[in-house]
Every structure is written in C-alpha cells, then in structure tokens.
XYZ file of C-alpha atoms in Angstrom:
622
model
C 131.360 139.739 122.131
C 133.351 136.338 121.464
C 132.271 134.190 119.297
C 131.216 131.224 122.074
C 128.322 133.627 122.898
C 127.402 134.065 119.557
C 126.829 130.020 119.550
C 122.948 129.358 120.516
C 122.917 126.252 118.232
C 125.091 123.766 115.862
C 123.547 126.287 113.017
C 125.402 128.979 114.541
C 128.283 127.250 114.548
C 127.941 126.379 110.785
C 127.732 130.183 109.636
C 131.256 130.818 110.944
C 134.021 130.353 108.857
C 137.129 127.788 108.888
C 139.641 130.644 109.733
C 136.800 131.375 112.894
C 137.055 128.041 114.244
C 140.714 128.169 116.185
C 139.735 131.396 118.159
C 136.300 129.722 118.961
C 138.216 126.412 120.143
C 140.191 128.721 122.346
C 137.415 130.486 123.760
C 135.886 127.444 124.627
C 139.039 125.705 126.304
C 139.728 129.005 128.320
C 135.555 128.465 129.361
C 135.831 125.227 130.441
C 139.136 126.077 132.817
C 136.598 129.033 134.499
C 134.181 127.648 134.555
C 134.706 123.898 135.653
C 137.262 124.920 138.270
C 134.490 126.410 140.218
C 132.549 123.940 140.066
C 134.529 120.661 139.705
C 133.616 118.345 136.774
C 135.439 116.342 134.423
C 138.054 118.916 133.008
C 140.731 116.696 130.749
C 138.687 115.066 128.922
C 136.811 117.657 127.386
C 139.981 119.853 126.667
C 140.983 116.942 124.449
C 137.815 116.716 121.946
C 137.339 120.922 121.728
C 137.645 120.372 117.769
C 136.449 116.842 117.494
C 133.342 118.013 118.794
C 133.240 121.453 116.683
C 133.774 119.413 113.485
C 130.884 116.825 114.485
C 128.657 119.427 115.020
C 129.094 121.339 111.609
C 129.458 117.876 109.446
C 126.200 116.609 111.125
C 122.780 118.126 111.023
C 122.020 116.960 115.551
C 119.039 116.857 116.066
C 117.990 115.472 113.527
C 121.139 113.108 112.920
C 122.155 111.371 116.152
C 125.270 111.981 118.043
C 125.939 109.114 120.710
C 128.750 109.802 123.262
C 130.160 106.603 124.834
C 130.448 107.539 128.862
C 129.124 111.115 128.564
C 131.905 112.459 130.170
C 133.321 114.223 127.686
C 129.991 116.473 126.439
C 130.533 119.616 127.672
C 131.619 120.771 124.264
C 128.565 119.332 122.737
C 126.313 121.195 126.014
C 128.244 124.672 124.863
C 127.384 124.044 121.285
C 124.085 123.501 121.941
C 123.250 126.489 123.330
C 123.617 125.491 127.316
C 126.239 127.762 128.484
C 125.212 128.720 132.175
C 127.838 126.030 133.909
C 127.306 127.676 137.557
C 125.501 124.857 138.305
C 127.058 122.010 136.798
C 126.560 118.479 138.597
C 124.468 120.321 141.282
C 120.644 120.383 142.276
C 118.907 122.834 138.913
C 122.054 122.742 136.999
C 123.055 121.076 134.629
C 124.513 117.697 134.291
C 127.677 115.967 133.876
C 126.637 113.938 131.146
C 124.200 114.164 128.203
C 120.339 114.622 129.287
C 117.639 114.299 127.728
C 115.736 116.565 130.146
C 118.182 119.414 129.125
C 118.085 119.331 125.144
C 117.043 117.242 122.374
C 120.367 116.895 121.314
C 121.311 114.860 124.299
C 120.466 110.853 123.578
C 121.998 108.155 125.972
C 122.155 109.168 129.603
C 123.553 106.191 130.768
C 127.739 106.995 131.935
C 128.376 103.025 131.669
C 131.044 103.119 129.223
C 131.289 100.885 126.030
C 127.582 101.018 125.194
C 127.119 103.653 122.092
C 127.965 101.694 119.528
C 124.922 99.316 120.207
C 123.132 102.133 121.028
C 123.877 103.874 117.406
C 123.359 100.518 115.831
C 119.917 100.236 117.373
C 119.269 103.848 116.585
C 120.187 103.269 112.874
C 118.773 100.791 112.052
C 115.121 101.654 113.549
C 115.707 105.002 111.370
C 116.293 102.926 108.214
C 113.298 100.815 108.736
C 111.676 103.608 108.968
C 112.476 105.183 105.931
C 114.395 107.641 107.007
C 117.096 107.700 105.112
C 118.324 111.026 105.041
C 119.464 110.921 109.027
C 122.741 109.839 110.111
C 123.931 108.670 112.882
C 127.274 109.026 114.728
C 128.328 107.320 118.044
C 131.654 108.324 119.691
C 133.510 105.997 121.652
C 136.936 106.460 123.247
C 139.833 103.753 123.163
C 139.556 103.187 126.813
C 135.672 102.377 126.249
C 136.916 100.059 123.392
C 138.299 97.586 125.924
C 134.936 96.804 126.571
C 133.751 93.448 125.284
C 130.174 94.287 124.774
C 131.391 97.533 122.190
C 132.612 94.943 119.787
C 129.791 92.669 120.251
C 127.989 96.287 118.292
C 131.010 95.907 116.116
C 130.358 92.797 115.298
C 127.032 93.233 113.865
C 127.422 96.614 112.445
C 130.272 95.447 110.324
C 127.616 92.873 109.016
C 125.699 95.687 107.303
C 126.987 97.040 104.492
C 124.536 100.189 103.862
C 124.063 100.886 107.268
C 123.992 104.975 107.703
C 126.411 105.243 110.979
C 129.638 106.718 111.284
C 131.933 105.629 114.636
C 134.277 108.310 115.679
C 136.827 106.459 117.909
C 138.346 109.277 120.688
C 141.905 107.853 120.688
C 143.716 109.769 123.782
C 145.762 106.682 124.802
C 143.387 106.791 128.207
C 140.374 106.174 129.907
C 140.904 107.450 133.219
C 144.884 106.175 133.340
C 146.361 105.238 130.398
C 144.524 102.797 127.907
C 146.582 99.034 128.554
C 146.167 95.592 126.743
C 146.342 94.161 122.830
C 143.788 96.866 121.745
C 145.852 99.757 123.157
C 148.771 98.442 121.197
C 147.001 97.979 118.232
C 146.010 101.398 118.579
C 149.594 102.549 119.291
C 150.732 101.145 116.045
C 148.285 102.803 114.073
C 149.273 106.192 115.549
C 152.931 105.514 114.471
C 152.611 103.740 110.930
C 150.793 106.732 109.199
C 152.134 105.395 105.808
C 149.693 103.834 103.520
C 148.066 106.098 101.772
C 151.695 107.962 101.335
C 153.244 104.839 100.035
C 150.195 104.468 97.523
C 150.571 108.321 96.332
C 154.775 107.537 96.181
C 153.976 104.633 93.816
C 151.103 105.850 91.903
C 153.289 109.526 90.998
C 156.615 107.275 90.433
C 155.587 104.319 88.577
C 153.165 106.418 86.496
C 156.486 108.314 84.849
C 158.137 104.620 84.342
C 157.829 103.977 80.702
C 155.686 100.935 79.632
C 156.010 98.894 82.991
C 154.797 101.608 85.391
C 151.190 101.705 84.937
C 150.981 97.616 84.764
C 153.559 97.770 88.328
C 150.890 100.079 89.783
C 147.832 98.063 89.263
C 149.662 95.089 90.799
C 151.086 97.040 94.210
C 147.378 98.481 94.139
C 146.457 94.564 94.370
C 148.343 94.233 96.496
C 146.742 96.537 98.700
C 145.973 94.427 101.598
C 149.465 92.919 102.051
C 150.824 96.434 102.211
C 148.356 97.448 104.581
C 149.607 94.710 107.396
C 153.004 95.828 106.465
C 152.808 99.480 107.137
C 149.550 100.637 108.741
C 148.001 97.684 110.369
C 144.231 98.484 110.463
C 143.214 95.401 108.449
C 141.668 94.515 111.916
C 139.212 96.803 111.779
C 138.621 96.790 107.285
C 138.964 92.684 107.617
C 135.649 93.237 110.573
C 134.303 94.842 107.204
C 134.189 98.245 108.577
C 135.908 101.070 106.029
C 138.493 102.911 108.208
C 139.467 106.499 107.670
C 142.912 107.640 109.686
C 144.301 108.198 112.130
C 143.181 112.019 111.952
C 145.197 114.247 114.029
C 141.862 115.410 116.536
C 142.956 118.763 116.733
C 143.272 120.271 113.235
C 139.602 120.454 112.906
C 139.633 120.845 109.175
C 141.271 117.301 109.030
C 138.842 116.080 111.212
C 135.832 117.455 109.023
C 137.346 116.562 105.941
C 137.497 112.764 107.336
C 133.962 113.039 109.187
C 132.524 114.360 105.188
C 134.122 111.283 103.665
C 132.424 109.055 106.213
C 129.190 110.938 105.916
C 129.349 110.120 102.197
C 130.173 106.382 102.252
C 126.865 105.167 102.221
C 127.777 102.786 104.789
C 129.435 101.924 108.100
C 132.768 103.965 108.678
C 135.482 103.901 111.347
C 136.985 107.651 111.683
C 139.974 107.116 114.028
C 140.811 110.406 115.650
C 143.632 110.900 117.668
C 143.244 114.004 120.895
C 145.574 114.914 123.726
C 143.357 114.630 126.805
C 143.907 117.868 128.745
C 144.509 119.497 125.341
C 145.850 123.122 126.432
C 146.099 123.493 130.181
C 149.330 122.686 131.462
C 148.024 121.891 134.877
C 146.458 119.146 133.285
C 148.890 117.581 130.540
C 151.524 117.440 133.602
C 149.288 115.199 135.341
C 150.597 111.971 134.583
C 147.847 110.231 136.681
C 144.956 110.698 134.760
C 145.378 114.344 132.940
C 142.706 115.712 135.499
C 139.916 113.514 134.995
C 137.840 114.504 137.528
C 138.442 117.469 139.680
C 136.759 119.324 142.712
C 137.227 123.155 142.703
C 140.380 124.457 142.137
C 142.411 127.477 141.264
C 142.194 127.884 137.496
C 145.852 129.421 137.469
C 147.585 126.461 139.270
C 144.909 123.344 138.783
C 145.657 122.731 142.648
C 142.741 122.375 144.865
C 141.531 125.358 147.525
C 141.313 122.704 149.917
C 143.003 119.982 151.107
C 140.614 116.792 151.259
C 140.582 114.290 154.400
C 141.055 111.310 154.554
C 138.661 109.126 152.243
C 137.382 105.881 152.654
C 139.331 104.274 149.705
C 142.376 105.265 151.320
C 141.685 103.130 154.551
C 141.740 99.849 151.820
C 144.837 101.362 149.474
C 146.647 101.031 152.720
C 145.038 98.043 154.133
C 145.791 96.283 150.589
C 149.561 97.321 150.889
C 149.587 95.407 154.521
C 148.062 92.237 153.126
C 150.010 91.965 150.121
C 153.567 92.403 152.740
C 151.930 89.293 154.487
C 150.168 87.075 151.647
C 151.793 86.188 148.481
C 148.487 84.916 147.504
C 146.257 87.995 147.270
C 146.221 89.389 144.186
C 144.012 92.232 143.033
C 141.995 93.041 139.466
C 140.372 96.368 138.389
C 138.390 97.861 135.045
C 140.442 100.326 134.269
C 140.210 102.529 137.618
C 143.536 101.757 139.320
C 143.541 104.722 140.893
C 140.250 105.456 141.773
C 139.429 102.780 143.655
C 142.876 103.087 145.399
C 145.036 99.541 144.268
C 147.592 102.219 143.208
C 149.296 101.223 146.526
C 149.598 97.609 145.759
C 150.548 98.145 142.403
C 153.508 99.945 143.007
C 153.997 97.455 145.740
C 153.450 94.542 143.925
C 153.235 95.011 140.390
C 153.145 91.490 139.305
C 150.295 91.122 141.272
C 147.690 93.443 139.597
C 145.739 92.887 136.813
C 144.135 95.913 134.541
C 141.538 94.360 132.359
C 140.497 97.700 131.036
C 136.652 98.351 130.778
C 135.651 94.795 131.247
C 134.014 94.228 133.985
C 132.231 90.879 133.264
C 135.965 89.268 132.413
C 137.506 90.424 135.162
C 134.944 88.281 137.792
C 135.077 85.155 135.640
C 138.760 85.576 135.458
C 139.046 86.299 139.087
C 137.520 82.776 139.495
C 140.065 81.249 137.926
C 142.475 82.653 139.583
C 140.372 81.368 142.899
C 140.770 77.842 141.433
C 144.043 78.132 140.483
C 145.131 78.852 145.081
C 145.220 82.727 144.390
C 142.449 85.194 146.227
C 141.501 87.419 143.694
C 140.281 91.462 144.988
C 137.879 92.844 142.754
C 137.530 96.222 143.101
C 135.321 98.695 141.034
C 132.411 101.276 141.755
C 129.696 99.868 143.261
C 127.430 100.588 140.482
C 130.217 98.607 137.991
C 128.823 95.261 140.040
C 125.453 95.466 137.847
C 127.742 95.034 134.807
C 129.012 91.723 135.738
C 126.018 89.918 137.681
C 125.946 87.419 135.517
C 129.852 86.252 136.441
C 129.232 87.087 139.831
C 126.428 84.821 140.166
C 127.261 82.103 137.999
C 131.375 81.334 137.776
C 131.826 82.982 141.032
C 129.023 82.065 143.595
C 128.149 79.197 141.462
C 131.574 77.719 141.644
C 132.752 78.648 145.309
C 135.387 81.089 144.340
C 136.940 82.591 147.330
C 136.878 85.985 145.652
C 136.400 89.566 147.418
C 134.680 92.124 145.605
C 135.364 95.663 147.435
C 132.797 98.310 146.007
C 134.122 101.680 146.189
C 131.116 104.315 145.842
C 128.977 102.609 147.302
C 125.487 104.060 148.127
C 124.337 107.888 147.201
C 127.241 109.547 145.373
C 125.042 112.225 143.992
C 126.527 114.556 141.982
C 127.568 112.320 138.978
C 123.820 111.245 138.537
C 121.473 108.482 137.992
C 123.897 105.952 136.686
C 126.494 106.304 139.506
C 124.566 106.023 142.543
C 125.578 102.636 144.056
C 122.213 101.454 145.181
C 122.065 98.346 143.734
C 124.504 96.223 145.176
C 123.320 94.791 148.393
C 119.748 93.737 146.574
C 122.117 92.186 143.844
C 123.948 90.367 146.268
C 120.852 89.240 148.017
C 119.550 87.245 145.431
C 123.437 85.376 145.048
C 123.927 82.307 147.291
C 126.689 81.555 149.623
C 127.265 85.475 149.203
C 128.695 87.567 152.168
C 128.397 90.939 152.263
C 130.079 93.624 155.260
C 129.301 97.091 155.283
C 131.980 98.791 157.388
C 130.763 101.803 159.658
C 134.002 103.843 159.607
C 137.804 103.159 158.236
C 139.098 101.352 161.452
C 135.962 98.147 159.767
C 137.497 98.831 156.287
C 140.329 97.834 157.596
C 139.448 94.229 159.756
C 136.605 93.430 157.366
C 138.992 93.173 154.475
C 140.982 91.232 156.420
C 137.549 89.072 157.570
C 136.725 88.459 153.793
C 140.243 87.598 152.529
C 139.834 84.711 155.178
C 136.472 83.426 152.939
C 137.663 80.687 150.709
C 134.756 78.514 149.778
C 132.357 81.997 148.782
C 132.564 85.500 147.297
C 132.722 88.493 149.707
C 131.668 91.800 148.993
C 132.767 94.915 150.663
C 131.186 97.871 150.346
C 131.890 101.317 151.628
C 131.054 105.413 149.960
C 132.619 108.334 148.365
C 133.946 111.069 150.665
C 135.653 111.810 153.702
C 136.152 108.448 155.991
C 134.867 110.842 159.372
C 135.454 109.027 163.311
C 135.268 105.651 163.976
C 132.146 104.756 165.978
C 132.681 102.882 169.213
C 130.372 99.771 169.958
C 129.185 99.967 173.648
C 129.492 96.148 173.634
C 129.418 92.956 171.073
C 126.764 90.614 170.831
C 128.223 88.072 169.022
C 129.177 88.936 165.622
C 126.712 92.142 166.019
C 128.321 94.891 167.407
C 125.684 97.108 169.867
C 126.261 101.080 169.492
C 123.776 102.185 171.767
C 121.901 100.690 174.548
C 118.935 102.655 177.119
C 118.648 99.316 178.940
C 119.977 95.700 178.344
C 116.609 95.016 179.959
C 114.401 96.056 177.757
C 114.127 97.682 173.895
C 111.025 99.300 172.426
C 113.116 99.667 169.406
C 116.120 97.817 167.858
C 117.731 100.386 165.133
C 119.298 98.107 162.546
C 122.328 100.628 160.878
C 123.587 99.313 157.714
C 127.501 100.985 156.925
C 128.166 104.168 156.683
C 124.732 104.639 158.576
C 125.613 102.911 161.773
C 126.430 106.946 162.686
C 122.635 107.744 161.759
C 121.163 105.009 163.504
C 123.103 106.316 167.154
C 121.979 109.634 166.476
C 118.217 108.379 166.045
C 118.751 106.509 169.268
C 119.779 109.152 171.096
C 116.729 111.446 170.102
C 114.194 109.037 170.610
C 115.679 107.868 173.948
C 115.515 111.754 174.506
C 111.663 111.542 174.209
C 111.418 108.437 176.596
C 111.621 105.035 174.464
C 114.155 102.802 175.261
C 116.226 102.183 172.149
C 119.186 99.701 171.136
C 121.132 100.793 168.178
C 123.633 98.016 166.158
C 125.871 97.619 163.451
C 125.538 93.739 162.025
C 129.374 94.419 160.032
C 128.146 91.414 158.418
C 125.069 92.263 156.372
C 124.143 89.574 154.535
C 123.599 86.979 155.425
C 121.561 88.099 158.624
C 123.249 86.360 161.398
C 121.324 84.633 163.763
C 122.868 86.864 166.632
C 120.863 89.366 165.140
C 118.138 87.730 165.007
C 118.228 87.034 168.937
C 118.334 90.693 169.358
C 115.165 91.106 167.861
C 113.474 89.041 170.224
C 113.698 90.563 172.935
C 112.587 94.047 170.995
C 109.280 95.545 170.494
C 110.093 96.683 167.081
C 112.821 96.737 164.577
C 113.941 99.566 162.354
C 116.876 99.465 159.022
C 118.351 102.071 157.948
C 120.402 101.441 154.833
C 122.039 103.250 151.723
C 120.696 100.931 149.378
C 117.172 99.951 147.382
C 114.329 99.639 150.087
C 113.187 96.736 147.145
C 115.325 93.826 148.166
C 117.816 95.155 150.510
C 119.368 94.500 153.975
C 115.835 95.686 155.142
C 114.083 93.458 153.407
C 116.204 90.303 154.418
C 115.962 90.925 157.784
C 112.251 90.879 157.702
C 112.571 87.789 155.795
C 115.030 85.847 158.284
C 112.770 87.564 161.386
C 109.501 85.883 159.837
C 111.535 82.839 158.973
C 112.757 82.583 163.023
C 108.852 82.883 163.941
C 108.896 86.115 164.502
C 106.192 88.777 163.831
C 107.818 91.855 165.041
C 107.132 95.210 162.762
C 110.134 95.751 160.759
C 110.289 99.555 159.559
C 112.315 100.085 156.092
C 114.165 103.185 155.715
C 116.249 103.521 152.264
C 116.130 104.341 148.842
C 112.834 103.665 146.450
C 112.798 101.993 143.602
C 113.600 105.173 141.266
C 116.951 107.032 139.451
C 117.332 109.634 141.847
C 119.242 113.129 140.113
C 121.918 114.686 139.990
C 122.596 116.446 143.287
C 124.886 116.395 146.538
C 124.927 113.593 148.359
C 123.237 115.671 151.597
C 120.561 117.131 148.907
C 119.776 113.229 148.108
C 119.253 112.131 151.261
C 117.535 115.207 152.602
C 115.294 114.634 150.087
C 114.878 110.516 151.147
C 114.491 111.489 154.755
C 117.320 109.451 155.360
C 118.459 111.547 157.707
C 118.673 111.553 161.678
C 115.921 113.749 162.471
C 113.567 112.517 159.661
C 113.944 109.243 160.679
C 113.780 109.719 164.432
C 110.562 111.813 163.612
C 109.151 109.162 161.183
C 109.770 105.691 164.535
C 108.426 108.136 167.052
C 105.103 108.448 164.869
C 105.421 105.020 165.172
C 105.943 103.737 168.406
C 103.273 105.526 169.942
C-alpha cells in the first residue's frame, strides 16, 4: 500500500514522519498525472504546491483552523489530503469539483474561482473568530502572485496590516504565473525578492564577525542591527510588504517542505499577521508540463499521461474566429488596441500580440482597471478591445457602467465563455452578462450565431464610437455557420413556413439561433406555421424586430443567459412598449448557480434543448 492511501485525513498525514513526506509528494504528483489526464482538470498548478500544501496541512489543525485558497484551482492536493481520492469524476455530473466545495468536505471554505478574494475572505473569517473568542483557531488564506495583481487583494491587505494581533497567516504561491507569466511592478517586486536572498545572511555574517572584533564589535553590531531597515532596501527589498506592517518570512523555497513548515510554525507563532512568501515551479515534476512555455498546462482536456499531448485534436473554437479576426483589424487600424486580465491566451489576443505588441495591454487580474483605463484610452482617439470571460464582466460593472457607458467610450468588450460552460462550476458559467448589460445605457450588445458573425460583428462594434459594445460568444467547438433564408432589416430570418402568416416568431439569441431552426422545423412538422430569427444585435431590441412581431401570433426567446432580465425579458418590454400584447414565452436559465457538469448535462437539465422546447410552444399554441 503507498502511503497516499494511507491518507484519510490531515491527522493521517501528521503521524508520518519528515523522511515519509518526499515519497508521499511523489505519489501524489504521479496521481495527479493519472488521474487528471483522464479526466482533464487543471494539472500545473497543482504539481507546483504538492509540498506547500503537505506542510499547510500538518502545521494547521483544518477544520478547525481555516485554509482559504485564492482561485481554487490549485486544491487538488488539499481534496487528496482530505480524504477525497476517487478523481474519476472530477469536474463532471456526481464527481467531484474543480475547486473547493463545501458540499464535498468541511475543509473546503470559499467556492467562489474569482481570483484575488481570500485575503478578505480570511480577514473576515478572522476576525469574526476573534470576536468570538476563539482564539485558539487560525486562519490561513493562500493567494498566488498572479491573484496579487488584483486591486481588491490589497484593499484586504490594507486592513489586515492595520491589526496587529490578528491570528492569520497569508501564504503567497509565488510561481512567476497566473495562467501566463505574472507581468507588471508587483511581478518585479516579486522577482527581486526571489534573487536578493541576503538579509538574514548578511545579519548572521555581521553578528559571527563583529562579535570576535575586540571592544568595537559588539557596539558595530547593535548599530548595523539599527540599521536594519536601510539594509533591508539595499539587499532584500521586502520593506513593501514590513513598511504595510505585515511581518514577512522568506522567500521559502516551496518545495523543501521542511523549509516550508519551519516558516509556516514561525508564522503560526507570531501572534499576529504574517506574510510567508513561498516560491513553487508550476508544473513541478512533469516534463510535459515545465516545457510548456504557454502556461505550464494550466488547463488540460484528456491526454496521454506519457506525452501530455491530447488524444484528440480539437476543432476549431469560437475564440479562434476573433484571434484571427483581431489580427485582420489590427493590419488595417492603427487605432485598435486591445486589453486583457491576465488571460492573453485564453481569450485568444495572442495573435495580435505577437502582431502588434505595442498594442496590448496585460493589466494582470484587474479587471475593474482595465475598463476605466480602456476609457481613457477611448478619450484619448484609441478603440480599446476588452476581452475577458464572460463571467469576469460582473467584476467590473461598476467601470462598465459608470466611466464607460457613462462617458460614451467607444469601447468593445468581447466575452469569451459566454453562456453555460459547465464543467468549471457555479462561478464560471457566463449567465450574467446580457442582464448586466441590460440595465447599462447606450449599451449594444451582438450575440453571433456561428464564427462567419464573430467575424462581421467585431467588425460592426469596432465601428461604435459614441457607446460600449459587447460581444459575446461560448466555449467549444465554433460548428457550421447558419444561413439566413432572408434579412429583415437588421434581423436576419432563419426559417420561414409562410411570409404570410406566423403562429409563432422563435426569437434565437447566439449560439442558439441553431436551436431555434431546429424548433421551427419540428413544430412546422406538426402543422404551425413558424418564423425563426437571429436579431445579431441583441440589445437594444431593434425596431425591425419589433415589426416582426406584429404580424405573429406569439413570440418565443430562447437565450443562454438569466431568464431574470435578459434578451427575453427586453423584448417583452420593447413589445409592450410598441402596444403590443402578444404572449412572449421565456426560455433560459433561472435565477440559480447551476453545478458542475457538461455543458449538454446543463442544458438537458434546463430544457434548453430542441425537443424540450419544441415540446414545451406546442403545449402552448394549442
């Protein structure tokens, strides 16, 4: 038997001994290759805090002292610890889930994967266990250096540095990445740390010299110890972090696990708020991984564990249609320029980047900065791209609504992810964003059906001067463009019985102008005379849609967003507005965090798909 399987809880993993520990973090590394590779997950991150997470585990008593992890992504050492180790499952329907849950174990706490929140969450945490009286219970939030670049994680700083006796130790994950590697002041700040080690071995060289320097040696020491904070800017510059008021411990080197207990003790012990700066090799031990220069395999589908290449070659996604489209622009406007939080790659401005390097902007995990600044850039003649996951947008409302919309920035948001995403869970579902952008005035929002829309709606919105744009498109395979039958103005018709007459007028919103022909064509099958459209142009609803509907008996949306505020819901809104009373029937997602499951499971589930909704207008139009 190895020792993983010997590991039911973090007590088991206390009873082993220090000369255990490196066969256990290979045991566990070698697991997470297996298993993950047949599953897909996120693999490099997790080979990077194997120790990290052993030592936090035997330092701290979890449950009953907390252990935060910024993002989530990186717990499937903590899930193995705890006792979960069936992975055959993981990120699927009854398995378990990418990130922390609270559903699976009590040692799980945040479930949120928005990154640069634990540290308010720990602060909250500690604090209510203080006032309390619970004195005895620690707690521990651990936040990478990519999450750092967040603004609202040193808002936390800022007030736990204020409290002197506060019980919380923050372990900072220092891998020189989030997904690509870690840019801006922070990340050099970070680099120089790594490289000026020499503090504390300059102190120990003076105290052991000058202490055998007769007469003048002890009185020399006392004055370069004094001198301590002078020294400290001179060779090991975190003064920013002890002049915040925080004690600092490090850098550790995250993989000798004895360091990193030996620091995580002393920060136990302080009585007050510590910084433990731990340094990890994302991808720690699989080669596949530390030669991916890219992002060390953040994220992977299933692949073979011996070469880290996939079994399959994917298609042809949706974010490729705008990485190429972006490329085009750039050739033809020297005033687009784009801006991303730290997902250059994933949302696919890799192109343009390489293209036009001058010409992108990495703000890291800032999402709220990068909108505001965007709309300076507007001001300044420049038309800013924004592009992040769809469910980033909630981050930065605020900017969105007031220095972009507010202001008349000619900006373009493109949301990547948009809609059901599934597997990744609650928190990445991009549901949100069309009700968000409902609510914002002078907002224009397309939802392209297929790449060939990605494509001349990017190049619709980059035309917008006076307004932001969104675009919004989903994860997977791009799949065949879907032929309009005809235009109707701006609305483009997909499928007509009759131009005479329309029991039904099937509204399909994106990626479900597909869905709503399908419906069309098996209700026509049954004898109603149907008329299915794509609007391209969602919001605002466009009078040309609206003069559709008036010559139909009923009106049916389909979209991938809330049901609560969405395309649906302003189309009922400009219909009653018109003077029209038609029945408008809502088909989308309810107001609830849906779990972590396929993307087919999801919508199964919804009945958003073809034959449930089909089955669901026939009932009726009776």
């Amino acid at each position: 038997m190895g020792l993983l399987e010997t590991i039911a809880s973090p007590a088991d993993l206390k009873a082993l001994t220090p000369a255990q520990l490196p066969a256990l973090a290979e045991e566990i590394r070698t697991f997470l290759v297996t298993e993950v590779s047949k599953t897909g997950g996120h693999l490099g991150p997790n080979l990077g805090v194997v120790e990290l997470t052993i030592a936090l585990h035997r330092v701290f008593d979890s449950p009953k002292d907390t252990i935060v992890f910024d993002t989530g992504h990186q717990s499937y050492v903590h899930k193995l610890l705890t006792g979960r180790h069936d992975f055959s499952r993981l990120k699927k329907s009854g398995g378990l889930s990418g990130y922390p849950s609270r559903a699976e174990s009590e040692h799980d706490v945040v479930e949120n994967s928005h990154a640069s929140t634990a540290l308010s969450w720990a602060d909250g945490i500690a604090k209510a266990r203080r006032l309390r009286g619970e004195r005895g219970r620690h707690t521990v939030a651990v936040i990478g250096d990519g999450a750092l670049t967040g603004g609202m994680a040193w808002e936390a700083i800022n007030n736990i540095a204020a409290d002197k006796d506060l019980p919380l130790t923050i372990v900072v994950n220092d891998n020189e990445r989030s997904y690509a590697p870690t840019i801006g002041g922070l990340a050099e700040h970070l680099a120089t740390l790594r490289t000026t080690r020499g503090y504390e071995r300059f102190l120990d060289w003076g105290k052991s010299t000058l202490s055998r320097t007769p007469v003048v040696g002890g009185a020399m020491y006392e004055t370069l110890h004094g001198m301590k904070k002078g020294i400290k800017d001179i060779v090991a510059p975190q003064g920013m972090f002890e002049d915040l008021g925080l004690k600092y411990l490090g850098p550790v080197d995250g993989h000798d696990e004895q360091a990193v207990e030996q620091a995580l003790r002393r920060a136990r012990s302080f009585g007050g708020p510590v910084l433990v700066h731990v340094i990890t090799q994302k991808g720690r031990g699989y080669a596949p991984a530390l030669n991916d220069e890219a992002d060390r395999m953040h994220g992977i589908g299933k692949i073979n564990p011996e070469t880290g290449l996939p079994f399959e070659v994917s298609g042809r996604i949706w974010t490729d249609e705008f990485n190429d489209e972006m490329v085009a622009v750039g050739r033809e406007r020297d005033d687009v320029v784009a801006l991303t939080a730290a997902m250059l790659i994933p949302v696919g401005l890799d192109g343009f980047a390489a293209a036009y390097p001058d010409r992108v902007f990495d703000v890291g995990i800032a999402e709220q900065h990068a909108v505001t600044m965007a709309s300076g850039l507007a001001y300044a003649g420049m038309h800013p791209v924004v592009a992040v996951y769809a469910t980033f947008l909630n981050r930065a409302f605020d900017q969105l609504l007031m220095d972009a919309a507010l202001h008349h920035a000619g900006v373009t948001f493109v949301l990547d992810r948009a809609g059901v995403t599934g597997s990744d869970g609650a928190s990445h579902n991009g549901m949100w964003d069309m009700t968000l952008g409902s609510i914002v005035p002078g907002l224009r929002l397309a939802a392209p059906r297929d790449g060939q829309q990605v494509r001349l709606q990017l190049r619709e919105a980059l035309e917008v001067s006076d307004a932001p744009t969104v675009l919004r498109f989903p994860k997977g395979d791009v799949g065949q463009a879907v032929p309009s039958v005809r235009t109707h103005g701006s609305v483009d018709v997909l499928h007509e019985t009759s131009a005479d007459s329309c029991e039904l007028l099937v509204v399909g919103v994106g990626v479900f102008a597909s869905l709503a022909v399908d419906v069309a064509a098996k209700l026509e099958a049954q004898g109603h005379s149907v008329t299915a459209v794509d609007p391209r142009w969602v919001l605002p609803v466009s009078d040309d849609l609206v003069e559709l509907a008036r010559s139909a008996g009923a009106v049916a949306v389909v979209e991938d967003n809330l049901v609560s505020g969405g395309i649906g819901a302003a189309v009922t809104l400009a219909l009653r507005q018109a003077g029209l009373d038609v029945p408008v029937h809502l088909h989308g997602i309810p107001k609830q965090f849906l779990h972590h499951a396929s993307r087919g499971e999801l919508l199964e589930e919804l009945g958003l798909t073809a034959d449930a909704v089909a089955t669901s207008l026939a009932e009726r139009l009776r």
